[in-house]
mmCIF file of C-alpha atoms and ligand atoms in Angstrom:
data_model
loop_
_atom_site.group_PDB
_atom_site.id
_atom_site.type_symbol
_atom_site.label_atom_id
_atom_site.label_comp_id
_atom_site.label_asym_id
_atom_site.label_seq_id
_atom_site.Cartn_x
_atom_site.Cartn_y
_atom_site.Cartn_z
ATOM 1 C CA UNK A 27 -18.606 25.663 2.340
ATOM 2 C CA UNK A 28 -14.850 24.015 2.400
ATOM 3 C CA UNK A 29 -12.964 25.486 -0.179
ATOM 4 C CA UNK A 30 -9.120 24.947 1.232
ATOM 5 C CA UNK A 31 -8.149 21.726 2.755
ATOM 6 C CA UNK A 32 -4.618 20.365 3.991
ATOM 7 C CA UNK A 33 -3.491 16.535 4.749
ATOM 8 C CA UNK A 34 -1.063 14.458 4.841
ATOM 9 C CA UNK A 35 0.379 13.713 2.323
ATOM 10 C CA UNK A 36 -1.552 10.430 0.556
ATOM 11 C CA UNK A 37 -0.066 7.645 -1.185
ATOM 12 C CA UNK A 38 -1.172 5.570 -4.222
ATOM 13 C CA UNK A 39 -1.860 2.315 -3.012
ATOM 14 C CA UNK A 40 -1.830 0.455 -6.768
ATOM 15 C CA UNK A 41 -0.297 2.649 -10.033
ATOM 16 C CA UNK A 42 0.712 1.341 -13.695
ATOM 17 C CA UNK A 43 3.511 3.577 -14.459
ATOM 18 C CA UNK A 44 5.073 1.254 -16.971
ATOM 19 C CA UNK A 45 8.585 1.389 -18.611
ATOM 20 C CA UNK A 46 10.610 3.019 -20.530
ATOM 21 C CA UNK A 47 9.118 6.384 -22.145
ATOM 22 C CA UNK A 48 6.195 5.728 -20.972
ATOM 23 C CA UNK A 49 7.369 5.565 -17.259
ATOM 24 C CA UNK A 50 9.263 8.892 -17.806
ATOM 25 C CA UNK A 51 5.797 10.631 -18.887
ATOM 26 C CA UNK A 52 3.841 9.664 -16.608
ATOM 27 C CA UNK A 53 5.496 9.139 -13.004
ATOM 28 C CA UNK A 54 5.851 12.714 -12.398
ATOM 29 C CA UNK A 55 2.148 13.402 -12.107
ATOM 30 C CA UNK A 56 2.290 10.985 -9.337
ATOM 31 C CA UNK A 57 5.626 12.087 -7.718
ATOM 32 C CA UNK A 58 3.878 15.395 -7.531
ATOM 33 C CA UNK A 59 0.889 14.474 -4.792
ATOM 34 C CA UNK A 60 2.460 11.356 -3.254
ATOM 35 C CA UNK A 61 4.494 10.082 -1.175
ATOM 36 C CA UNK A 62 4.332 6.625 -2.173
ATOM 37 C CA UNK A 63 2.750 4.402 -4.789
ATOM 38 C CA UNK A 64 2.461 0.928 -5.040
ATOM 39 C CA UNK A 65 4.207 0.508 -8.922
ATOM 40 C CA UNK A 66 2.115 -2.705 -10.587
ATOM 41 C CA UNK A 67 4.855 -5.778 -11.798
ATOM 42 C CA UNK A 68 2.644 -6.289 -15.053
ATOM 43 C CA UNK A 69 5.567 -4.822 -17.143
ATOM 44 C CA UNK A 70 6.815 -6.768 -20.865
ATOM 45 C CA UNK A 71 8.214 -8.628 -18.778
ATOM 46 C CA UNK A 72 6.883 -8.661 -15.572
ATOM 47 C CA UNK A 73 8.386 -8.348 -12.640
ATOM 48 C CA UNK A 74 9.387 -12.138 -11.389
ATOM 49 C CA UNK A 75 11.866 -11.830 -8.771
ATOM 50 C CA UNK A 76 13.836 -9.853 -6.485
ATOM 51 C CA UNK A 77 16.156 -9.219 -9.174
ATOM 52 C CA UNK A 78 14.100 -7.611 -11.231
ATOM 53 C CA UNK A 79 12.287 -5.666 -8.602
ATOM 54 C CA UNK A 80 15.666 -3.861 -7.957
ATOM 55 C CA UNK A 81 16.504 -3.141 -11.420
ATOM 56 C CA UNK A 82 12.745 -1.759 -11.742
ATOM 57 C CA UNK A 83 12.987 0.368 -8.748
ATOM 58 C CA UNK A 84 16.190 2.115 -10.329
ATOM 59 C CA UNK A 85 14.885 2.667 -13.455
ATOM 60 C CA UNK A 86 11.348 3.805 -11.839
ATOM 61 C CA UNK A 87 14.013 6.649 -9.218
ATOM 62 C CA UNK A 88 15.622 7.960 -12.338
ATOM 63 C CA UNK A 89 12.364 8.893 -14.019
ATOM 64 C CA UNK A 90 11.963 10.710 -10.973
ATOM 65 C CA UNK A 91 11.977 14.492 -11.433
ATOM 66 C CA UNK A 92 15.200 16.206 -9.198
ATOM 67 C CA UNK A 93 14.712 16.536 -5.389
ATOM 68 C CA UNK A 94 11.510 14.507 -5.419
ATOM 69 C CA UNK A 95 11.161 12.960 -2.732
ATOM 70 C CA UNK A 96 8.569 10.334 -3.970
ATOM 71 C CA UNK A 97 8.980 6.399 -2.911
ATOM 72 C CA UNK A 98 8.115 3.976 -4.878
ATOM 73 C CA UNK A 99 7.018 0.094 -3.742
ATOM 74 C CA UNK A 100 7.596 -2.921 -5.849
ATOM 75 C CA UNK A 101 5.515 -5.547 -6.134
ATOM 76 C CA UNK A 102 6.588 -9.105 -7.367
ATOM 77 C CA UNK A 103 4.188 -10.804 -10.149
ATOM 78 C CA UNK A 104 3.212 -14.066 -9.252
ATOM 79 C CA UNK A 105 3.232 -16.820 -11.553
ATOM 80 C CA UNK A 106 2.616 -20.488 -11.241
ATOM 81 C CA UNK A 107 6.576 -20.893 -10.550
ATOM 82 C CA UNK A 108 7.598 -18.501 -8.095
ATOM 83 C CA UNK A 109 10.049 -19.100 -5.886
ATOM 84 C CA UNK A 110 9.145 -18.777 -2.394
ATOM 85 C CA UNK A 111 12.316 -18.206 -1.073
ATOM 86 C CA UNK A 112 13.210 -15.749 -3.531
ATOM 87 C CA UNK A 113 10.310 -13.620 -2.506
ATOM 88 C CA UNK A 114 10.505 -13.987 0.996
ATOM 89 C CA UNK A 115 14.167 -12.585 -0.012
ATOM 90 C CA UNK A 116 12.820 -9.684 -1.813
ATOM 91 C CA UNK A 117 10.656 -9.073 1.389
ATOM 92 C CA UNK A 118 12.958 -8.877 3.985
ATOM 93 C CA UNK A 119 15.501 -6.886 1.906
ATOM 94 C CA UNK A 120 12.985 -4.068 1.544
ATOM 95 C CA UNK A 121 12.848 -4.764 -2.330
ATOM 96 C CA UNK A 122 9.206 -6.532 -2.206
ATOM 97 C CA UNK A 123 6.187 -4.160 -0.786
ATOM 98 C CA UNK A 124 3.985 -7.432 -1.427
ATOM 99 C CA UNK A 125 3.023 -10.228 -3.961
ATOM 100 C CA UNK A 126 0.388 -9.694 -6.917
ATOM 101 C CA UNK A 127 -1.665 -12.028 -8.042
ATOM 102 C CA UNK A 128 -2.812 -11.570 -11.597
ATOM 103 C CA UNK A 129 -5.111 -14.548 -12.547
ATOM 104 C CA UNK A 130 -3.748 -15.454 -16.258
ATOM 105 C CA UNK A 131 -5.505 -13.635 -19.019
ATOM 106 C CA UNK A 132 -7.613 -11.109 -16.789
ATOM 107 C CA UNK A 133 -6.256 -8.000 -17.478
ATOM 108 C CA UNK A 134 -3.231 -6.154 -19.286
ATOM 109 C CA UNK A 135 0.118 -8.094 -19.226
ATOM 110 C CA UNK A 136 -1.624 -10.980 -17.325
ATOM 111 C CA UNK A 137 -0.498 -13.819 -19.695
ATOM 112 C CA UNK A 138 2.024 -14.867 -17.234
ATOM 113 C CA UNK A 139 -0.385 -14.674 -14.337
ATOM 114 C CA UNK A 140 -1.360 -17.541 -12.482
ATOM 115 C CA UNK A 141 -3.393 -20.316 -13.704
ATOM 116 C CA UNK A 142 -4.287 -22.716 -11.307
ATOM 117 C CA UNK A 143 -4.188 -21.364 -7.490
ATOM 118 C CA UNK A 144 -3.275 -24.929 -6.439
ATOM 119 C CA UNK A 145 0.708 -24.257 -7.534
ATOM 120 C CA UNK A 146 0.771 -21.076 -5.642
ATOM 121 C CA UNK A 147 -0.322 -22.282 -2.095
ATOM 122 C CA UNK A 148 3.279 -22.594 -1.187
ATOM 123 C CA UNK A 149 4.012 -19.146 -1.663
ATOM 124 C CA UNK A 150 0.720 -17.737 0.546
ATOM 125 C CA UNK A 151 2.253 -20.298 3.122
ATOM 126 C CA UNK A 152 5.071 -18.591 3.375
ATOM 127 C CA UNK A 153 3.864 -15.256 2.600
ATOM 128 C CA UNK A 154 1.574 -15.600 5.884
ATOM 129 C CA UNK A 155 4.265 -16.678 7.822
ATOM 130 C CA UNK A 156 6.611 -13.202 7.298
ATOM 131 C CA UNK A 157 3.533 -11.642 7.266
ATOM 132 C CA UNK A 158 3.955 -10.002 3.762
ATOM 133 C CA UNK A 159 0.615 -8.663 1.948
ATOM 134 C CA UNK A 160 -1.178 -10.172 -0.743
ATOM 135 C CA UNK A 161 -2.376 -7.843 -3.408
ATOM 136 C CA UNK A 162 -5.047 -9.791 -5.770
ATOM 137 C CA UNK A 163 -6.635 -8.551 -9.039
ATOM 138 C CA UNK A 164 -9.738 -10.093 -7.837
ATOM 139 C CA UNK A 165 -11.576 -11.788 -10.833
ATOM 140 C CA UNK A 166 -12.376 -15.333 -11.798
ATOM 141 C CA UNK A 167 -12.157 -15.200 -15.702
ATOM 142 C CA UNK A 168 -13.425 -18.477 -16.145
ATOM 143 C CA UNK A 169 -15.284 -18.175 -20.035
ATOM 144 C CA UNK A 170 -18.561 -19.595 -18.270
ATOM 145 C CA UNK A 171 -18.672 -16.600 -16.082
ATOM 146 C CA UNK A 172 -20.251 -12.790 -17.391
ATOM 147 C CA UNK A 173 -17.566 -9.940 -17.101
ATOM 148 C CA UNK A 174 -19.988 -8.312 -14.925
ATOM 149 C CA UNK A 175 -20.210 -10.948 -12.336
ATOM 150 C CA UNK A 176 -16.060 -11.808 -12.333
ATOM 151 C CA UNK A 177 -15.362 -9.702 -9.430
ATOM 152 C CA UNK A 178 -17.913 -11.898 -7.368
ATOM 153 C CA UNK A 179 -17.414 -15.109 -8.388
ATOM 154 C CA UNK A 180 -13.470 -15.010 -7.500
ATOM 155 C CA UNK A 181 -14.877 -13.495 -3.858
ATOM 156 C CA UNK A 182 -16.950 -16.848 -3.423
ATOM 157 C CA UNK A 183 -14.795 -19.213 -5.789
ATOM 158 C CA UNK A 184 -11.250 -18.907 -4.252
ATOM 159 C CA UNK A 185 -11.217 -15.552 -1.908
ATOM 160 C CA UNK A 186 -13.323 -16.036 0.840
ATOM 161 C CA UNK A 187 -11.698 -19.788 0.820
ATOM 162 C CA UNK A 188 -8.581 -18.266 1.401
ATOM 163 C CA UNK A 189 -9.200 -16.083 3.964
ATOM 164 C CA UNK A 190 -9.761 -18.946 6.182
ATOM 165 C CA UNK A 191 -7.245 -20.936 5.376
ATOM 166 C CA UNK A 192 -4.574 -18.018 5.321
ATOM 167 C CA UNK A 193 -5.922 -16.185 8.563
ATOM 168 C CA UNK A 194 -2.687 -14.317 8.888
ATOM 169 C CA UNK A 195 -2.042 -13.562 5.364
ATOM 170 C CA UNK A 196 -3.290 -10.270 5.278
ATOM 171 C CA UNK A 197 -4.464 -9.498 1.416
ATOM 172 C CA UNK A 198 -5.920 -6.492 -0.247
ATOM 173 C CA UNK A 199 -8.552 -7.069 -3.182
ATOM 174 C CA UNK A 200 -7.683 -3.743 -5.376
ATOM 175 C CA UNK A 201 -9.569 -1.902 -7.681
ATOM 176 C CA UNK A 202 -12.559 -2.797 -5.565
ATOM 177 C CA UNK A 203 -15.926 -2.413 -8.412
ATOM 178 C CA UNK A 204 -19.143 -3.940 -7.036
ATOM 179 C CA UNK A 205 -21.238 -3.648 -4.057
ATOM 180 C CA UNK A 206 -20.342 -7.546 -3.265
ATOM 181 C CA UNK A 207 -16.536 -6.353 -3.192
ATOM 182 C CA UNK A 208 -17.365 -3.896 -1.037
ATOM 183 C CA UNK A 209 -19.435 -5.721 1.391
ATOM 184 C CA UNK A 210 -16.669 -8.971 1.378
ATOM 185 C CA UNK A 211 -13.932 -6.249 2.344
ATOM 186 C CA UNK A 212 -15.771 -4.990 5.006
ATOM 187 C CA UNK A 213 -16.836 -8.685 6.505
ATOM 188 C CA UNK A 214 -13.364 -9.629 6.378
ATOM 189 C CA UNK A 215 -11.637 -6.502 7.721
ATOM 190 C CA UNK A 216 -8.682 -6.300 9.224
ATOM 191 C CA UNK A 217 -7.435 -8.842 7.369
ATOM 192 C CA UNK A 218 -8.572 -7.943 3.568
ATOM 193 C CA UNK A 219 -8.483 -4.719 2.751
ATOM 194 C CA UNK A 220 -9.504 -2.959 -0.526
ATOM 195 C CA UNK A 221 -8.675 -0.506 -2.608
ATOM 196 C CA UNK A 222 -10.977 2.099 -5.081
ATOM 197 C CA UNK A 223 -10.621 3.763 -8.167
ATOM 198 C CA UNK A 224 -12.074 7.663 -9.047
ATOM 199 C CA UNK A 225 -13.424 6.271 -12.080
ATOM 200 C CA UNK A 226 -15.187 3.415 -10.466
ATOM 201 C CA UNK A 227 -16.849 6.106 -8.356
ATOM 202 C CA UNK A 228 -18.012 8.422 -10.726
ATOM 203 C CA UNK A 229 -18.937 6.644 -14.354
ATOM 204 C CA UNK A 230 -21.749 3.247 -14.876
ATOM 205 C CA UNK A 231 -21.679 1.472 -17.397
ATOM 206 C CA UNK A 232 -23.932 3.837 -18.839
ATOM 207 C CA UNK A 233 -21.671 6.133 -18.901
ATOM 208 C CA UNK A 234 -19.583 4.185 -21.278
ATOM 209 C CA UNK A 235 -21.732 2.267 -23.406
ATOM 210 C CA UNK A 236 -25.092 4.108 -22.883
ATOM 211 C CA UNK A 237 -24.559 7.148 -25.478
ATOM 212 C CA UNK A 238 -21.891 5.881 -28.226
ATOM 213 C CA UNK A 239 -18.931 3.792 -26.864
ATOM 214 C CA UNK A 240 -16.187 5.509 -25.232
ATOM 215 C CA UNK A 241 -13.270 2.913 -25.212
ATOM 216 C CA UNK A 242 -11.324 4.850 -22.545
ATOM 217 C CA UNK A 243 -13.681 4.080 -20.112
ATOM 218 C CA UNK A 244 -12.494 0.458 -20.670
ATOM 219 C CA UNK A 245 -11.406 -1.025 -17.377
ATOM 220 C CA UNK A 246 -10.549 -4.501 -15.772
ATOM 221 C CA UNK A 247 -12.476 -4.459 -13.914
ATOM 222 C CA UNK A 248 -15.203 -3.182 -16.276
ATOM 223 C CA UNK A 249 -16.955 -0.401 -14.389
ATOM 224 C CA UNK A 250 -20.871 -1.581 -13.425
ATOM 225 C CA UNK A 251 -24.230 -0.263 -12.236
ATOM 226 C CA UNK A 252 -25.167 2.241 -10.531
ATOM 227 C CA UNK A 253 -25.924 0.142 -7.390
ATOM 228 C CA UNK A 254 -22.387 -0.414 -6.968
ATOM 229 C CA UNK A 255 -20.923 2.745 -7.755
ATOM 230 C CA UNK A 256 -23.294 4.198 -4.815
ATOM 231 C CA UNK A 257 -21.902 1.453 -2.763
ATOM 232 C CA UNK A 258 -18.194 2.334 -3.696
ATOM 233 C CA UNK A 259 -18.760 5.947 -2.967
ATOM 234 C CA UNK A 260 -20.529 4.927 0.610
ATOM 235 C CA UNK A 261 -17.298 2.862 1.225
ATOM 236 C CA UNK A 262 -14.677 5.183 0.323
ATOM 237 C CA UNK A 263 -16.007 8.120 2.129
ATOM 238 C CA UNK A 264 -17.260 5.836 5.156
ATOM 239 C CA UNK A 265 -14.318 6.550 7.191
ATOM 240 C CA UNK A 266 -14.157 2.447 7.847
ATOM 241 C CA UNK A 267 -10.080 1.724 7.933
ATOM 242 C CA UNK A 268 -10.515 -1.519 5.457
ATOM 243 C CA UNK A 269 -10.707 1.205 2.235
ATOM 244 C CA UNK A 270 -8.023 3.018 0.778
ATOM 245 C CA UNK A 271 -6.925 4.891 -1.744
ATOM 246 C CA UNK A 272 -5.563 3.571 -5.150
ATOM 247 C CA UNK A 273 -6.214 5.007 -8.508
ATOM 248 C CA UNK A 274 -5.202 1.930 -11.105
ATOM 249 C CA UNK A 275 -4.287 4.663 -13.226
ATOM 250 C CA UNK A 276 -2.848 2.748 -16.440
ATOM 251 C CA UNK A 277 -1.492 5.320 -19.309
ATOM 252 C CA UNK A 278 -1.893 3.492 -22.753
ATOM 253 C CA UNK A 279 0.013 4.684 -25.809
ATOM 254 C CA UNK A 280 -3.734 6.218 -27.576
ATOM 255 C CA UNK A 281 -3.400 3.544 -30.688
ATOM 256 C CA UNK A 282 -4.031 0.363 -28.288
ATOM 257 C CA UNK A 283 -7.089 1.867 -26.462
ATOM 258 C CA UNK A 284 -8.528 3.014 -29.926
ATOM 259 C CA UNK A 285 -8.313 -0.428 -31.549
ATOM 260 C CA UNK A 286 -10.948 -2.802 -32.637
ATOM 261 C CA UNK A 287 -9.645 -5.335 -29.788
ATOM 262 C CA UNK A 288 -9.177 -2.608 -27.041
ATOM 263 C CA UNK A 289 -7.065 -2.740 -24.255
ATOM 264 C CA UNK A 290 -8.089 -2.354 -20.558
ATOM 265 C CA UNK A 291 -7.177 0.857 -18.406
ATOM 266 C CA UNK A 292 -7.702 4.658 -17.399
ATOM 267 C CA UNK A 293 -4.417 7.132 -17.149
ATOM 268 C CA UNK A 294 -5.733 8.958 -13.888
ATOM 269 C CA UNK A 295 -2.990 10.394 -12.427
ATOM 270 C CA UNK A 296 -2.683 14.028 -13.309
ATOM 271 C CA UNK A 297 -6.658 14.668 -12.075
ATOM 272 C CA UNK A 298 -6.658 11.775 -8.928
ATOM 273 C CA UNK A 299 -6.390 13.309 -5.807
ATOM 274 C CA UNK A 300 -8.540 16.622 -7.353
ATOM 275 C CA UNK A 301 -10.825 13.902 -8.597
ATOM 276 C CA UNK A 302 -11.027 11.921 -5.170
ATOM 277 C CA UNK A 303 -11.516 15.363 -3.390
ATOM 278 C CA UNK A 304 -14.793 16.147 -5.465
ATOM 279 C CA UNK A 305 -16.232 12.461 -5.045
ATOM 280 C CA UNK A 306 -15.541 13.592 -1.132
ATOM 281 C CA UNK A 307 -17.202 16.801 -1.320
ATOM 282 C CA UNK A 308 -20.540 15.651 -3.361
ATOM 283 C CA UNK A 309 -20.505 12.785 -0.282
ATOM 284 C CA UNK A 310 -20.182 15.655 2.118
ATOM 285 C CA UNK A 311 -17.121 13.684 3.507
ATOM 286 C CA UNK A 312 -14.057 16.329 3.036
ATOM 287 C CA UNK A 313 -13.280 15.306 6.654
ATOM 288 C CA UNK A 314 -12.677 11.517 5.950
ATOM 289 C CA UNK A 315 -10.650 11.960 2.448
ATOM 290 C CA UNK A 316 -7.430 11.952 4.645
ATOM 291 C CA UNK A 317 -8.444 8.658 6.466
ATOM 292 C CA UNK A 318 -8.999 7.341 2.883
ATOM 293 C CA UNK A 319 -5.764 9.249 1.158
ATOM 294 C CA UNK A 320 -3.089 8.759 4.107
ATOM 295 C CA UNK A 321 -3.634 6.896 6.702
ATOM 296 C CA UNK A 322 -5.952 3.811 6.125
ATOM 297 C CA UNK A 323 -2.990 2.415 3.368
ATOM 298 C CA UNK A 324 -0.051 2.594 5.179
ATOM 299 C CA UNK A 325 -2.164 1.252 8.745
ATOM 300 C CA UNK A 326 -2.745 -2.160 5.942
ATOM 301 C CA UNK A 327 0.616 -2.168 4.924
ATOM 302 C CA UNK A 328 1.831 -1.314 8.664
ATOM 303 C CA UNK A 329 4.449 1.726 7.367
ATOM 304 C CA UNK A 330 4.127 4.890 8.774
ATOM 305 C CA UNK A 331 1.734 7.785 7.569
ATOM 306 C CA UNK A 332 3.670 10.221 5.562
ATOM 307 C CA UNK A 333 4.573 13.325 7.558
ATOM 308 C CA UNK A 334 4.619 16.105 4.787
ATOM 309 C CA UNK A 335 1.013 17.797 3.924
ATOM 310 C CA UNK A 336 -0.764 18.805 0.871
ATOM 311 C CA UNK A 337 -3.183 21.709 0.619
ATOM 312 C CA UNK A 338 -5.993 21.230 -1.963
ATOM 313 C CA UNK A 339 -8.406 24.344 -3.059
ATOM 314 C CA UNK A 340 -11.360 24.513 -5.044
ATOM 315 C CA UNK A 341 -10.001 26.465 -7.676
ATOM 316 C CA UNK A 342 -11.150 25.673 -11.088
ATOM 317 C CA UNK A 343 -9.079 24.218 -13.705
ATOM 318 C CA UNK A 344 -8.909 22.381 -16.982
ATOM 319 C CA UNK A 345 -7.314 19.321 -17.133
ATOM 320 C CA UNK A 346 -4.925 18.060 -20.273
ATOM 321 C CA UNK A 347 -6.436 16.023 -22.599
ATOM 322 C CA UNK A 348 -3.550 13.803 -23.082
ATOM 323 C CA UNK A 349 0.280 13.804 -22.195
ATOM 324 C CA UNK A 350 3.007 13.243 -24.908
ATOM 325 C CA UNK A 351 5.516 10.249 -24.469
ATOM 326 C CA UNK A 352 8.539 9.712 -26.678
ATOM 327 C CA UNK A 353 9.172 7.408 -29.492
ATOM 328 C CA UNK A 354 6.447 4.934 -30.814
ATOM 329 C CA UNK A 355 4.059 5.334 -27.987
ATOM 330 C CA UNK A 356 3.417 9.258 -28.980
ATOM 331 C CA UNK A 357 0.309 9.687 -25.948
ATOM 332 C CA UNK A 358 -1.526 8.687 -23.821
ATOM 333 C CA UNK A 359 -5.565 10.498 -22.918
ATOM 334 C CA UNK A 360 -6.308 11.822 -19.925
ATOM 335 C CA UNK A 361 -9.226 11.006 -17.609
ATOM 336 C CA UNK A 362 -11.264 13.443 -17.901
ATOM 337 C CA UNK A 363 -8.751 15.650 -20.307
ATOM 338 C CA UNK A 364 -10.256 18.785 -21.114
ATOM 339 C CA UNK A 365 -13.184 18.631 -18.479
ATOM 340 C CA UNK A 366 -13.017 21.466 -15.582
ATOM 341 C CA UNK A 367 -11.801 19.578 -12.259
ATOM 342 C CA UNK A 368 -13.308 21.859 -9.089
ATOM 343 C CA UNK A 369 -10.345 20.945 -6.950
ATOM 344 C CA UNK A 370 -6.547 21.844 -7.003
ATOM 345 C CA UNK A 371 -3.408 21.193 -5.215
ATOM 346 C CA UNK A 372 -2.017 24.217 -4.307
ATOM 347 C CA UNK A 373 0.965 23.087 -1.675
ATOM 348 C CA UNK A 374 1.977 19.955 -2.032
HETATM 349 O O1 DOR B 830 -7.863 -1.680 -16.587
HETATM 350 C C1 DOR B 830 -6.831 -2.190 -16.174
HETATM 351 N N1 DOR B 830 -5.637 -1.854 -16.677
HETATM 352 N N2 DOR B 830 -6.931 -3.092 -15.222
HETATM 353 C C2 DOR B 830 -5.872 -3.791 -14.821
HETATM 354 O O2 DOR B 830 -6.023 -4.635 -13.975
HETATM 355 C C3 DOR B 830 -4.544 -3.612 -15.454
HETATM 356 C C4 DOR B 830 -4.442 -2.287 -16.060
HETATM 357 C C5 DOR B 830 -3.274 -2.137 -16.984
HETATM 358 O O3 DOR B 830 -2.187 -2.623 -16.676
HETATM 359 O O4 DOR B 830 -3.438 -1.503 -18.016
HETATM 360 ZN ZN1 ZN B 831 -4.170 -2.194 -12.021
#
C-alpha cells in the first residue's frame, strides 16, 4: 500500500478567494499547496477590465503570506459590454489568464454576467484569434429548465454550437458535475477542457438532502446522482489530459450559507489536495493524481508545469471546522471541518 507520495507541485485551476478579509483568511491555505490558482472575477464588483485585474492581483500578492512563492491568475468577468480590445490588452500584458463567462443570475455574484450570448460573439472572435482561453460556468438557467439538467442543456443549447464555430478558441467548462459534462469534454478534447471539484466526487445529492438538509453542501452547480459522481471520479482519475484539477472552493461568511435563501458554494481549500489524494487512492489511481494536479492544467493553458514538488502521506488528521475572518464576515465552515482526512502534506 502507498502511503508517501511526491509531485509536482499542482495548481488550482478555478478558486473564489474573494476580497478584503475574507481574501486574507483564506488565500493562505491555497498559497500553501500551489503554485498557481486561477482567482474567479465574481468579486462586489467584479472584475471588468484590465484595470481592475491589476489592482486585484495586488491586493490578492499582499494577502500573500512572506516568501510565498504562490502565483496567482486573473480572470476578466465578462459582461454583455466588454471591450474586446481592452481584454485582448489585459492578455497580452500578462494581466488576463483568460475570460469567464458567468451566464447572468447562475451563480454567486453573477448579476452582471452575460445575458444574451449574441453581444459577446465579438469578444470569442477575438479571443480565438490571440488564442486566449475561455473559462465558462457552464449552465443554461433558463426558468423552463430543472437545476438538475442546467449543466446539459447549456452543453447542447449554446456549447457544443460554439465549439464549431470557435474551433480555435480553446475553452474550459469548470466545475464539471454530470456524466453528460464529462462525456462532452472528452468528445471535444483538445479544445474544451474541464475542470472537477472534490466535492462533486465524493457527496450525491443524497448526501445533502437525503438525511436532513445540509446547506453547505449547496453548490452551483448543485451536486447530482450517483451516476455522475461515478462518472466524475472515472474522469478525474482516467489519466485522459482534457481533466484537471480545480476545487471551486468558495469561503462564505457562515450567516449567508445558513439563511433561508442560501447562497451557493463549498470553502475547500484547507482539505483539497488531501481530499483529491483519497478520491485517487479509493480509485486505485495514486499514479495519475499528478497528471490531474500538475500537468494536465498548465498543458490547457500552455504554461509550464511547476518545477517545485510536494510530498503527501497518509497520516491522519482532523481538519478545522471553520476558519475565522475579520470584521462582519466572522467565518467561514470548512469542507469536511472536523472529519479525519487520511492524507497530509508533509513537504510542500
Ligand atoms: O457554488 C458556487 N459558488 N458556484 C459558483 O459558480 C460560484 C461560487 C461562489 O462564488 O460562491
Ligand atoms: Zn466557481
Amino acid at each position: 500500500m502507498t502511503t508517501r507520495i511526491t509531485i509536482r507541485k499542482p495548481d488550482d485551476w478555478h478558486l473564489h478567494v474573494r476580497d478584503g478579509e475574507m481574501l486574507k483568511a483564506v488565500l493562505p491555505y491555497t498559497a500553501k499547496n500551489f503554485g498557481r490558482a486561477i482567482l474567479m472575477p465574481n468579486l462586489i464588483p467584479p472584475v471588468t477590465t484590465t484595470r481592475d485585474g491589476i489592482a486585484y492581483r495586488e491586493r490578492a500578492t499582499a494577502a500573500l503570506p512572506k516568501s510565498s512563492t504562490f502565483k496567482p491568475l486573473i480572470t476578466c468577468y465578462l459582461t454583455d459590454d466588454t471591450d474586446p480590445n481592452d481584454v485582448e490588452r489585459g492578455f497580452k500584458e500578462g494581466v488576463f489568464t483568460g475570460v469567464k463567462l458567468y451566464p447572468a443570475n447562475a451563480t454567486t455574484n453573477s448579476a452582471a454576467g452575460v445575458t444574451d450570448y449574441r453581444k459577446i460573439m465579438r469578444v470569442l472572435e477575438r479571443m480565438e484569434k490571440i488564442d486566449m482561453p475561455f473559462l465558462m460556468h457552464g449552465e443554461d438557467v433558463d426558468p423552463a429548465i430543472d437545476v438538475f439538467d442546467r449543466e446539459a442543456m447549456f452543453i447542447e443549447r449554446y456549447l457544443s454550437k460554439w465549439t464549431r464555430q470557435f474551433p480555435g478558441l480553446r475553452m474550459i467548462l469548470e466545475h464539471l458535475s454530470s456524466k453528460d459534462g464529462v462525456d462532452f469534454v472528452k468528445s471535444t478534447a483538445p479544445q474544451v477542457g474541464g475542470t472537477i471539484t472534490p466535492y462533486h466526487m465524493i457527496l450525491t445529492r443524497t448526501d445533502w438532502f437525503g438525511w436532513g438538509l445540509k446547506p453547505y453542501m449547496y453548490v452551483m452547480p448543485v451536486i447530482k446522482t450517483e451516476k455522475d459522481r461515478i462518472a466524475l471520479r472515472k474522469a478525474a482519475t482516467s489519466g485522459e489530459a482534457c481533466y484537471f484539477l480545480g476545487t471551486d472552493s468558495a469561503p462564505h461568511p457562515v450567516a449567508k450559507k445558513l439563511a433561508l435563501n442560501g447562497i451557493p458554494g463549498i470553502f475547500n481549500a484547507p482539505v483539497a489536495i488531501e481530499t483529491y489524494a483519497r478520491v485517487f487512492e479509493e480509485e486505485g489511481a495514486l499514479d495519475r493524481l499528478e497528471a490531474f494536479a500538475a500537468l494536465n492544467g498548465p498543458r490547457h493553458y500552455k504554461l509550464p508545469p511547476n518545477e517545485e514538488r510536494i510530498t503527501l502521506e497518509k497520516s491522519p488528521w482532523t481538519a478545522p471546522e471553520e476558519v475565522k475572518v475579520a470584521g462582519p464576515d466572522e467565518r467561514a465552515l470548512v469542507y469536511r471541518g472536523g472529519e479525519t482526512i487520511e492524507w497530509r502534506v508533509v513537504e510542500g
